[in-house]
């Protein structure tokens, strides 16, 4: 029965949207009406308000709905939504301040002499505006008002002109910073949690293991990673547009003629180009560069963008003579002072302990005051000129409210959709498709593309993505990243602005286009650009590295990079080490042999033997990794044949799990239908259960008899590889740990020898000076010994002396005994530490030789060349389905 209410939910929503009813109220309204109807019907016809719900009931749905609403505005993990009003403010400010107009006019003059140059300039400016405004309507209208008349006047084809303007105006949806990318990141963060749970359940069901290795888990995404992932695909789209226009102009010169600039390319012209281009490019650099460099979060970058747009509007909206650019110059000075202070001083007040750091704080205060003054000055100017700031704030509030109300309504609609079993229906349908992940993915992308003919990008992002994303992300056969899926959906959603009959970019352009341009010409013009978008979608799907590499690179090179021991990095890290062994194996073995011949006989026995054992283990690492690779190759050889059987069995088991789920629902229905009045309904469901159980037995019989033995054989190969890898990892980690400990100990010898005078001096002062002040100095000495590798026993004795002096009743004798023990221990080490310098260079050379291979896993962070290799390696998607 719940299926009827699911259909009613979709019908009401479609009718409301089709009638032009505001989407912000259509989504929650459809959910509320349908839930109310289902609850009342259940109470009237079954005596139970929960009767016509797929699971839970209206009470559970209401609580889930409240949780969803709370998640939109309260959960800390979803704080990236704060960036939405900041970027909207930035975009509207730049549009209202006529910076878009300046860019269009100047770029048209610059590119005009090139065939199709006017169209190329529109694409170029569209890309710049996308990276600064990201607001489709404003961009299309601005370019339509300024460029379209000029293009028509210069005999451009109306179809090419309108298609170029409409397509270029939509670039703001995929080129960061983009509102749609922020919304997609927010939706995908929730979808990843659901996908992770589903994948763990699948692993448990198929393998019988209670826990899934973390290397197989789904990777989440953030708005910053979405920005990074969309950067290259956005540039690809811009490049495709420009190439198309250039080729079109070369093939049909009369449809896109060159437009020669009537003026001169003199100093005044290039000064105008500089003043027009540099500020927007600087703002793009500050916003995107701060995210890419890891300096700022998306929210902080949004604040930077909003402030930068305010400064630019301050000098563009009015002519103040010599004072025109003063606020902008002040803001740059303030930023420069802040950057200098942050780079050269400790700016955390809690960590300041000297006068030098206070200078940094004072510089920071000065820079903040200057920057604040520049922003206030620019804001005052923006307010004065036709109350522009009031209009900007009002438009920002309207747009932000619209986005958030739609998010809230979509949360209610999604909860209702799940309450009626819609999500299970979608999942069962997609999982039943032959062809694995790619069949599901193509169907989903086709549905999103078709929905783009009728729905806005926000509606698609907040209604469709929460339903289909968990299903796609949970599939281990492609093991796609959330950022790649988000960018692919973003590219697809972008077509919704161009596809007739409800392409919003077409509506915007139609509103400002002259009557001479027919609507059918506009429709014809965008067809080529829609095909180019689909081509970009295909290219990015074929080469996921275009999306994944940049986020991986930034993550692995950042200060918060995951440690090399992270399970998700092991496959690629070992690929790097294997390549190094293959390329430099002979030199490494020679280095091991050289290390064995270093004379360490003067060292204590434990240190010398530890180093020798480390060298022996290090020399075995190459062979052990070779064994692991041989085991991996055995898996690769067996995989093609095993995959055929595995796919057949897992498909059958997927259907069987769906039958089990359906049986569980029917049994729940039986329990919810008590009494004689419902006897017929119970019998009907029991008969259906019996039929389903028979169907399940038939499917079970289709599983080949050799499946169990084949699965065990393949699983044994997997375990053999895992055992070989673990042996290699333990051996290498232990080897480098022992070697690096000896090297660190000898490197500390110079500092160790410098502490002798202090140790003897402090020992001689015990009993002759004030215990409290002496204890403080001895404490400093203990810390200094603690910083020297291998001197922990001496530090321990010195600390004992300090504690004896700090006791309520100071005990100088006990302190003197402890210091005497410390001196004895010092003498034991002094002799061999004095000889450390003779072998230390050779040891350091050996350590550096093996650090990035054998010692790669035990480093605090990956070296740059290793991180770049791992970033590239992990940018591709690796099928892990045979592990399930």
mmCIF file of C-alpha atoms in Angstrom, residues 44-276:
data_model
loop_
_atom_site.group_PDB
_atom_site.id
_atom_site.type_symbol
_atom_site.label_atom_id
_atom_site.label_comp_id
_atom_site.label_asym_id
_atom_site.label_seq_id
_atom_site.Cartn_x
_atom_site.Cartn_y
_atom_site.Cartn_z
ATOM 1 C CA UNK A 44 -9.317 4.705 9.232
ATOM 2 C CA UNK A 45 -8.787 1.429 7.354
ATOM 3 C CA UNK A 46 -6.324 -0.517 9.490
ATOM 4 C CA UNK A 47 -6.674 1.038 12.909
ATOM 5 C CA UNK A 48 -2.984 1.886 12.919
ATOM 6 C CA UNK A 49 -1.413 5.109 11.693
ATOM 7 C CA UNK A 50 1.794 3.176 10.883
ATOM 8 C CA UNK A 51 0.083 0.623 8.634
ATOM 9 C CA UNK A 52 0.806 2.224 5.263
ATOM 10 C CA UNK A 53 4.435 3.119 5.851
ATOM 11 C CA UNK A 54 7.320 1.078 4.526
ATOM 12 C CA UNK A 55 9.146 1.161 7.836
ATOM 13 C CA UNK A 56 8.692 2.902 11.148
ATOM 14 C CA UNK A 57 5.670 5.093 10.620
ATOM 15 C CA UNK A 58 4.701 8.735 10.841
ATOM 16 C CA UNK A 59 6.090 9.125 14.345
ATOM 17 C CA UNK A 60 9.444 7.738 13.241
ATOM 18 C CA UNK A 61 9.290 9.810 10.055
ATOM 19 C CA UNK A 62 8.603 12.962 12.043
ATOM 20 C CA UNK A 63 11.591 12.327 14.291
ATOM 21 C CA UNK A 64 13.753 11.559 11.255
ATOM 22 C CA UNK A 65 12.523 14.733 9.611
ATOM 23 C CA UNK A 66 13.440 16.801 12.637
ATOM 24 C CA UNK A 67 16.873 15.201 12.624
ATOM 25 C CA UNK A 68 17.308 16.042 8.954
ATOM 26 C CA UNK A 69 16.243 19.647 9.501
ATOM 27 C CA UNK A 70 18.537 19.933 12.482
ATOM 28 C CA UNK A 71 21.398 18.613 10.321
ATOM 29 C CA UNK A 72 20.954 21.413 7.798
ATOM 30 C CA UNK A 73 21.603 24.230 10.231
ATOM 31 C CA UNK A 74 23.147 22.709 13.351
ATOM 32 C CA UNK A 75 25.604 19.872 12.693
ATOM 33 C CA UNK A 76 29.185 21.051 12.968
ATOM 34 C CA UNK A 77 30.249 18.746 10.137
ATOM 35 C CA UNK A 78 28.033 20.702 7.744
ATOM 36 C CA UNK A 79 29.423 24.151 8.531
ATOM 37 C CA UNK A 80 30.483 24.600 4.890
ATOM 38 C CA UNK A 81 26.943 25.864 4.220
ATOM 39 C CA UNK A 82 28.101 29.080 5.874
ATOM 40 C CA UNK A 83 30.135 29.746 2.737
ATOM 41 C CA UNK A 84 26.994 30.013 0.595
ATOM 42 C CA UNK A 85 25.940 33.557 1.654
ATOM 43 C CA UNK A 86 29.573 34.712 1.517
ATOM 44 C CA UNK A 87 30.060 33.616 -2.089
ATOM 45 C CA UNK A 88 26.628 34.914 -3.065
ATOM 46 C CA UNK A 89 27.557 38.302 -1.581
ATOM 47 C CA UNK A 90 30.843 38.268 -3.484
ATOM 48 C CA UNK A 91 29.136 37.458 -6.776
ATOM 49 C CA UNK A 92 26.370 40.020 -6.484
ATOM 50 C CA UNK A 93 28.845 42.705 -5.410
ATOM 51 C CA UNK A 94 31.063 42.140 -8.443
ATOM 52 C CA UNK A 95 28.041 42.106 -10.753
ATOM 53 C CA UNK A 96 26.483 45.264 -9.299
ATOM 54 C CA UNK A 97 29.820 47.097 -9.379
ATOM 55 C CA UNK A 98 30.013 46.694 -13.199
ATOM 56 C CA UNK A 99 33.302 44.800 -13.056
ATOM 57 C CA UNK A 100 31.735 42.154 -15.322
ATOM 58 C CA UNK A 101 30.981 44.870 -17.870
ATOM 59 C CA UNK A 102 34.571 46.119 -17.777
ATOM 60 C CA UNK A 103 35.895 42.618 -18.326
ATOM 61 C CA UNK A 104 33.654 41.961 -21.314
ATOM 62 C CA UNK A 105 34.452 45.212 -23.077
ATOM 63 C CA UNK A 106 38.208 44.987 -22.504
ATOM 64 C CA UNK A 107 38.528 41.312 -23.454
ATOM 65 C CA UNK A 108 36.449 41.867 -26.596
ATOM 66 C CA UNK A 109 38.908 44.576 -27.651
ATOM 67 C CA UNK A 110 41.871 42.332 -26.842
ATOM 68 C CA UNK A 111 40.671 39.121 -28.565
ATOM 69 C CA UNK A 112 38.651 40.775 -31.336
ATOM 70 C CA UNK A 113 41.257 40.520 -34.153
ATOM 71 C CA UNK A 114 41.367 36.707 -33.771
ATOM 72 C CA UNK A 115 38.846 34.671 -35.867
ATOM 73 C CA UNK A 116 35.949 34.104 -33.519
ATOM 74 C CA UNK A 117 37.795 36.323 -31.043
ATOM 75 C CA UNK A 118 34.661 38.025 -29.788
ATOM 76 C CA UNK A 119 33.147 34.657 -28.908
ATOM 77 C CA UNK A 120 36.404 33.483 -27.320
ATOM 78 C CA UNK A 121 36.472 36.659 -25.221
ATOM 79 C CA UNK A 122 32.940 35.892 -23.997
ATOM 80 C CA UNK A 123 34.072 32.399 -22.914
ATOM 81 C CA UNK A 124 37.178 33.830 -21.253
ATOM 82 C CA UNK A 125 35.183 36.416 -19.330
ATOM 83 C CA UNK A 126 32.563 33.792 -18.469
ATOM 84 C CA UNK A 127 35.314 31.699 -16.885
ATOM 85 C CA UNK A 128 36.647 34.677 -14.932
ATOM 86 C CA UNK A 129 33.183 35.632 -13.726
ATOM 87 C CA UNK A 130 32.530 32.001 -12.803
ATOM 88 C CA UNK A 131 35.617 32.039 -10.595
ATOM 89 C CA UNK A 132 34.535 35.274 -8.943
ATOM 90 C CA UNK A 133 30.737 35.385 -8.995
ATOM 91 C CA UNK A 134 29.353 31.930 -9.705
ATOM 92 C CA UNK A 135 25.847 33.380 -10.255
ATOM 93 C CA UNK A 136 24.424 32.175 -13.556
ATOM 94 C CA UNK A 137 21.546 34.632 -13.925
ATOM 95 C CA UNK A 138 23.667 37.712 -13.307
ATOM 96 C CA UNK A 139 26.441 36.512 -15.622
ATOM 97 C CA UNK A 140 24.144 35.600 -18.528
ATOM 98 C CA UNK A 141 22.183 38.852 -18.258
ATOM 99 C CA UNK A 142 25.352 40.969 -18.060
ATOM 100 C CA UNK A 143 26.970 39.275 -21.055
ATOM 101 C CA UNK A 144 23.689 39.311 -22.966
ATOM 102 C CA UNK A 145 23.285 43.054 -22.512
ATOM 103 C CA UNK A 146 26.879 43.909 -23.370
ATOM 104 C CA UNK A 147 28.180 41.253 -25.777
ATOM 105 C CA UNK A 148 25.117 40.140 -27.741
ATOM 106 C CA UNK A 149 24.501 43.515 -29.454
ATOM 107 C CA UNK A 150 28.209 43.777 -30.317
ATOM 108 C CA UNK A 151 28.294 40.231 -31.716
ATOM 109 C CA UNK A 152 25.171 40.784 -33.815
ATOM 110 C CA UNK A 153 26.472 44.138 -35.002
ATOM 111 C CA UNK A 154 29.650 42.449 -36.215
ATOM 112 C CA UNK A 155 27.619 39.861 -38.164
ATOM 113 C CA UNK A 156 28.043 36.921 -35.800
ATOM 114 C CA UNK A 157 25.643 34.047 -36.335
ATOM 115 C CA UNK A 158 22.734 34.591 -33.891
ATOM 116 C CA UNK A 159 22.824 30.901 -32.951
ATOM 117 C CA UNK A 160 26.563 30.929 -32.217
ATOM 118 C CA UNK A 161 26.330 34.249 -30.350
ATOM 119 C CA UNK A 162 23.448 33.210 -28.081
ATOM 120 C CA UNK A 163 24.830 29.710 -27.558
ATOM 121 C CA UNK A 164 28.226 31.086 -26.553
ATOM 122 C CA UNK A 165 26.742 33.575 -24.092
ATOM 123 C CA UNK A 166 24.337 31.065 -22.534
ATOM 124 C CA UNK A 167 26.995 28.335 -22.190
ATOM 125 C CA UNK A 168 29.680 30.694 -20.860
ATOM 126 C CA UNK A 169 27.266 32.043 -18.295
ATOM 127 C CA UNK A 170 26.745 28.564 -16.844
ATOM 128 C CA UNK A 171 30.442 27.969 -16.162
ATOM 129 C CA UNK A 172 29.885 29.300 -12.659
ATOM 130 C CA UNK A 173 28.227 26.001 -11.766
ATOM 131 C CA UNK A 174 31.389 23.944 -12.197
ATOM 132 C CA UNK A 175 34.310 26.394 -11.892
ATOM 133 C CA UNK A 176 34.966 27.030 -8.191
ATOM 134 C CA UNK A 177 33.918 28.735 -6.047
ATOM 135 C CA UNK A 178 30.481 27.387 -6.952
ATOM 136 C CA UNK A 179 27.316 27.231 -4.894
ATOM 137 C CA UNK A 180 26.315 23.934 -6.497
ATOM 138 C CA UNK A 181 29.665 22.379 -5.486
ATOM 139 C CA UNK A 182 29.114 23.467 -1.883
ATOM 140 C CA UNK A 183 25.614 21.967 -1.877
ATOM 141 C CA UNK A 184 26.866 18.760 -3.510
ATOM 142 C CA UNK A 185 29.682 18.469 -0.947
ATOM 143 C CA UNK A 186 27.144 18.890 1.843
ATOM 144 C CA UNK A 187 24.821 16.231 0.396
ATOM 145 C CA UNK A 188 27.683 13.831 -0.345
ATOM 146 C CA UNK A 189 29.076 14.094 3.190
ATOM 147 C CA UNK A 190 25.854 12.544 4.456
ATOM 148 C CA UNK A 191 25.739 10.066 1.570
ATOM 149 C CA UNK A 192 29.249 8.822 2.376
ATOM 150 C CA UNK A 193 28.176 7.809 5.884
ATOM 151 C CA UNK A 194 25.285 5.789 4.488
ATOM 152 C CA UNK A 195 27.485 4.261 1.790
ATOM 153 C CA UNK A 196 30.121 3.292 4.348
ATOM 154 C CA UNK A 197 27.521 1.525 6.471
ATOM 155 C CA UNK A 198 26.140 -0.275 3.413
ATOM 156 C CA UNK A 199 29.603 -1.361 2.236
ATOM 157 C CA UNK A 200 30.512 -2.705 5.682
ATOM 158 C CA UNK A 201 27.239 -4.651 5.787
ATOM 159 C CA UNK A 202 27.968 -6.048 2.312
ATOM 160 C CA UNK A 203 31.460 -7.107 3.375
ATOM 161 C CA UNK A 204 30.086 -8.849 6.449
ATOM 162 C CA UNK A 205 27.343 -10.610 4.453
ATOM 163 C CA UNK A 206 29.624 -11.824 1.689
ATOM 164 C CA UNK A 207 32.784 -12.752 3.599
ATOM 165 C CA UNK A 208 31.495 -13.539 7.074
ATOM 166 C CA UNK A 209 34.112 -11.214 8.591
ATOM 167 C CA UNK A 210 32.876 -8.954 11.371
ATOM 168 C CA UNK A 211 34.970 -5.939 10.411
ATOM 169 C CA UNK A 212 35.966 -4.550 7.030
ATOM 170 C CA UNK A 213 39.553 -3.347 6.479
ATOM 171 C CA UNK A 214 39.619 0.440 6.575
ATOM 172 C CA UNK A 215 41.418 0.460 3.215
ATOM 173 C CA UNK A 216 38.120 -0.630 1.639
ATOM 174 C CA UNK A 217 36.040 2.131 3.232
ATOM 175 C CA UNK A 218 34.383 4.969 1.337
ATOM 176 C CA UNK A 219 36.319 8.246 1.305
ATOM 177 C CA UNK A 220 34.371 11.364 2.244
ATOM 178 C CA UNK A 221 34.705 14.779 0.646
ATOM 179 C CA UNK A 222 34.472 18.427 1.596
ATOM 180 C CA UNK A 223 33.667 21.660 -0.189
ATOM 181 C CA UNK A 224 37.381 22.445 -0.457
ATOM 182 C CA UNK A 225 38.089 19.082 -2.108
ATOM 183 C CA UNK A 226 35.126 19.595 -4.436
ATOM 184 C CA UNK A 227 36.589 22.946 -5.468
ATOM 185 C CA UNK A 228 39.956 21.344 -6.143
ATOM 186 C CA UNK A 229 38.405 18.413 -7.988
ATOM 187 C CA UNK A 230 36.285 20.637 -10.238
ATOM 188 C CA UNK A 231 39.144 22.980 -11.141
ATOM 189 C CA UNK A 232 40.666 20.946 -13.998
ATOM 190 C CA UNK A 233 37.304 19.766 -15.457
ATOM 191 C CA UNK A 234 36.165 23.403 -15.433
ATOM 192 C CA UNK A 235 39.240 24.454 -17.379
ATOM 193 C CA UNK A 236 38.669 21.527 -19.762
ATOM 194 C CA UNK A 237 35.161 22.803 -20.455
ATOM 195 C CA UNK A 238 36.466 26.325 -21.114
ATOM 196 C CA UNK A 239 39.092 24.915 -23.477
ATOM 197 C CA UNK A 240 36.486 22.855 -25.368
ATOM 198 C CA UNK A 241 34.290 25.935 -25.782
ATOM 199 C CA UNK A 242 37.181 28.032 -27.102
ATOM 200 C CA UNK A 243 38.364 25.320 -29.519
ATOM 201 C CA UNK A 244 34.832 24.886 -30.842
ATOM 202 C CA UNK A 245 34.410 28.619 -31.492
ATOM 203 C CA UNK A 246 37.834 28.883 -33.134
ATOM 204 C CA UNK A 247 37.202 25.884 -35.406
ATOM 205 C CA UNK A 248 33.707 27.191 -36.220
ATOM 206 C CA UNK A 249 35.172 30.583 -37.142
ATOM 207 C CA UNK A 250 37.847 29.021 -39.347
ATOM 208 C CA UNK A 251 35.318 26.821 -41.157
ATOM 209 C CA UNK A 252 32.668 29.543 -41.469
ATOM 210 C CA UNK A 253 34.442 32.914 -41.327
ATOM 211 C CA UNK A 254 31.281 34.849 -42.142
ATOM 212 C CA UNK A 255 29.500 33.413 -39.075
ATOM 213 C CA UNK A 256 32.216 34.507 -36.634
ATOM 214 C CA UNK A 257 34.370 37.218 -38.260
ATOM 215 C CA UNK A 258 37.364 38.878 -36.680
ATOM 216 C CA UNK A 259 36.607 42.282 -35.123
ATOM 217 C CA UNK A 260 39.473 44.716 -35.295
ATOM 218 C CA UNK A 261 39.916 47.223 -32.469
ATOM 219 C CA UNK A 262 39.549 50.785 -33.741
ATOM 220 C CA UNK A 263 41.850 52.235 -31.111
ATOM 221 C CA UNK A 264 45.563 51.799 -30.542
ATOM 222 C CA UNK A 265 47.266 49.129 -28.478
ATOM 223 C CA UNK A 266 49.214 51.792 -26.618
ATOM 224 C CA UNK A 267 50.166 52.268 -22.968
ATOM 225 C CA UNK A 268 46.697 53.559 -22.071
ATOM 226 C CA UNK A 269 45.101 50.433 -23.528
ATOM 227 C CA UNK A 270 47.417 48.037 -21.676
ATOM 228 C CA UNK A 271 46.936 50.051 -18.470
ATOM 229 C CA UNK A 272 43.196 49.547 -18.871
ATOM 230 C CA UNK A 273 43.728 45.800 -19.458
ATOM 231 C CA UNK A 274 45.903 45.632 -16.348
ATOM 232 C CA UNK A 275 43.400 47.462 -14.106
ATOM 233 C CA UNK A 276 40.532 45.371 -15.485
#
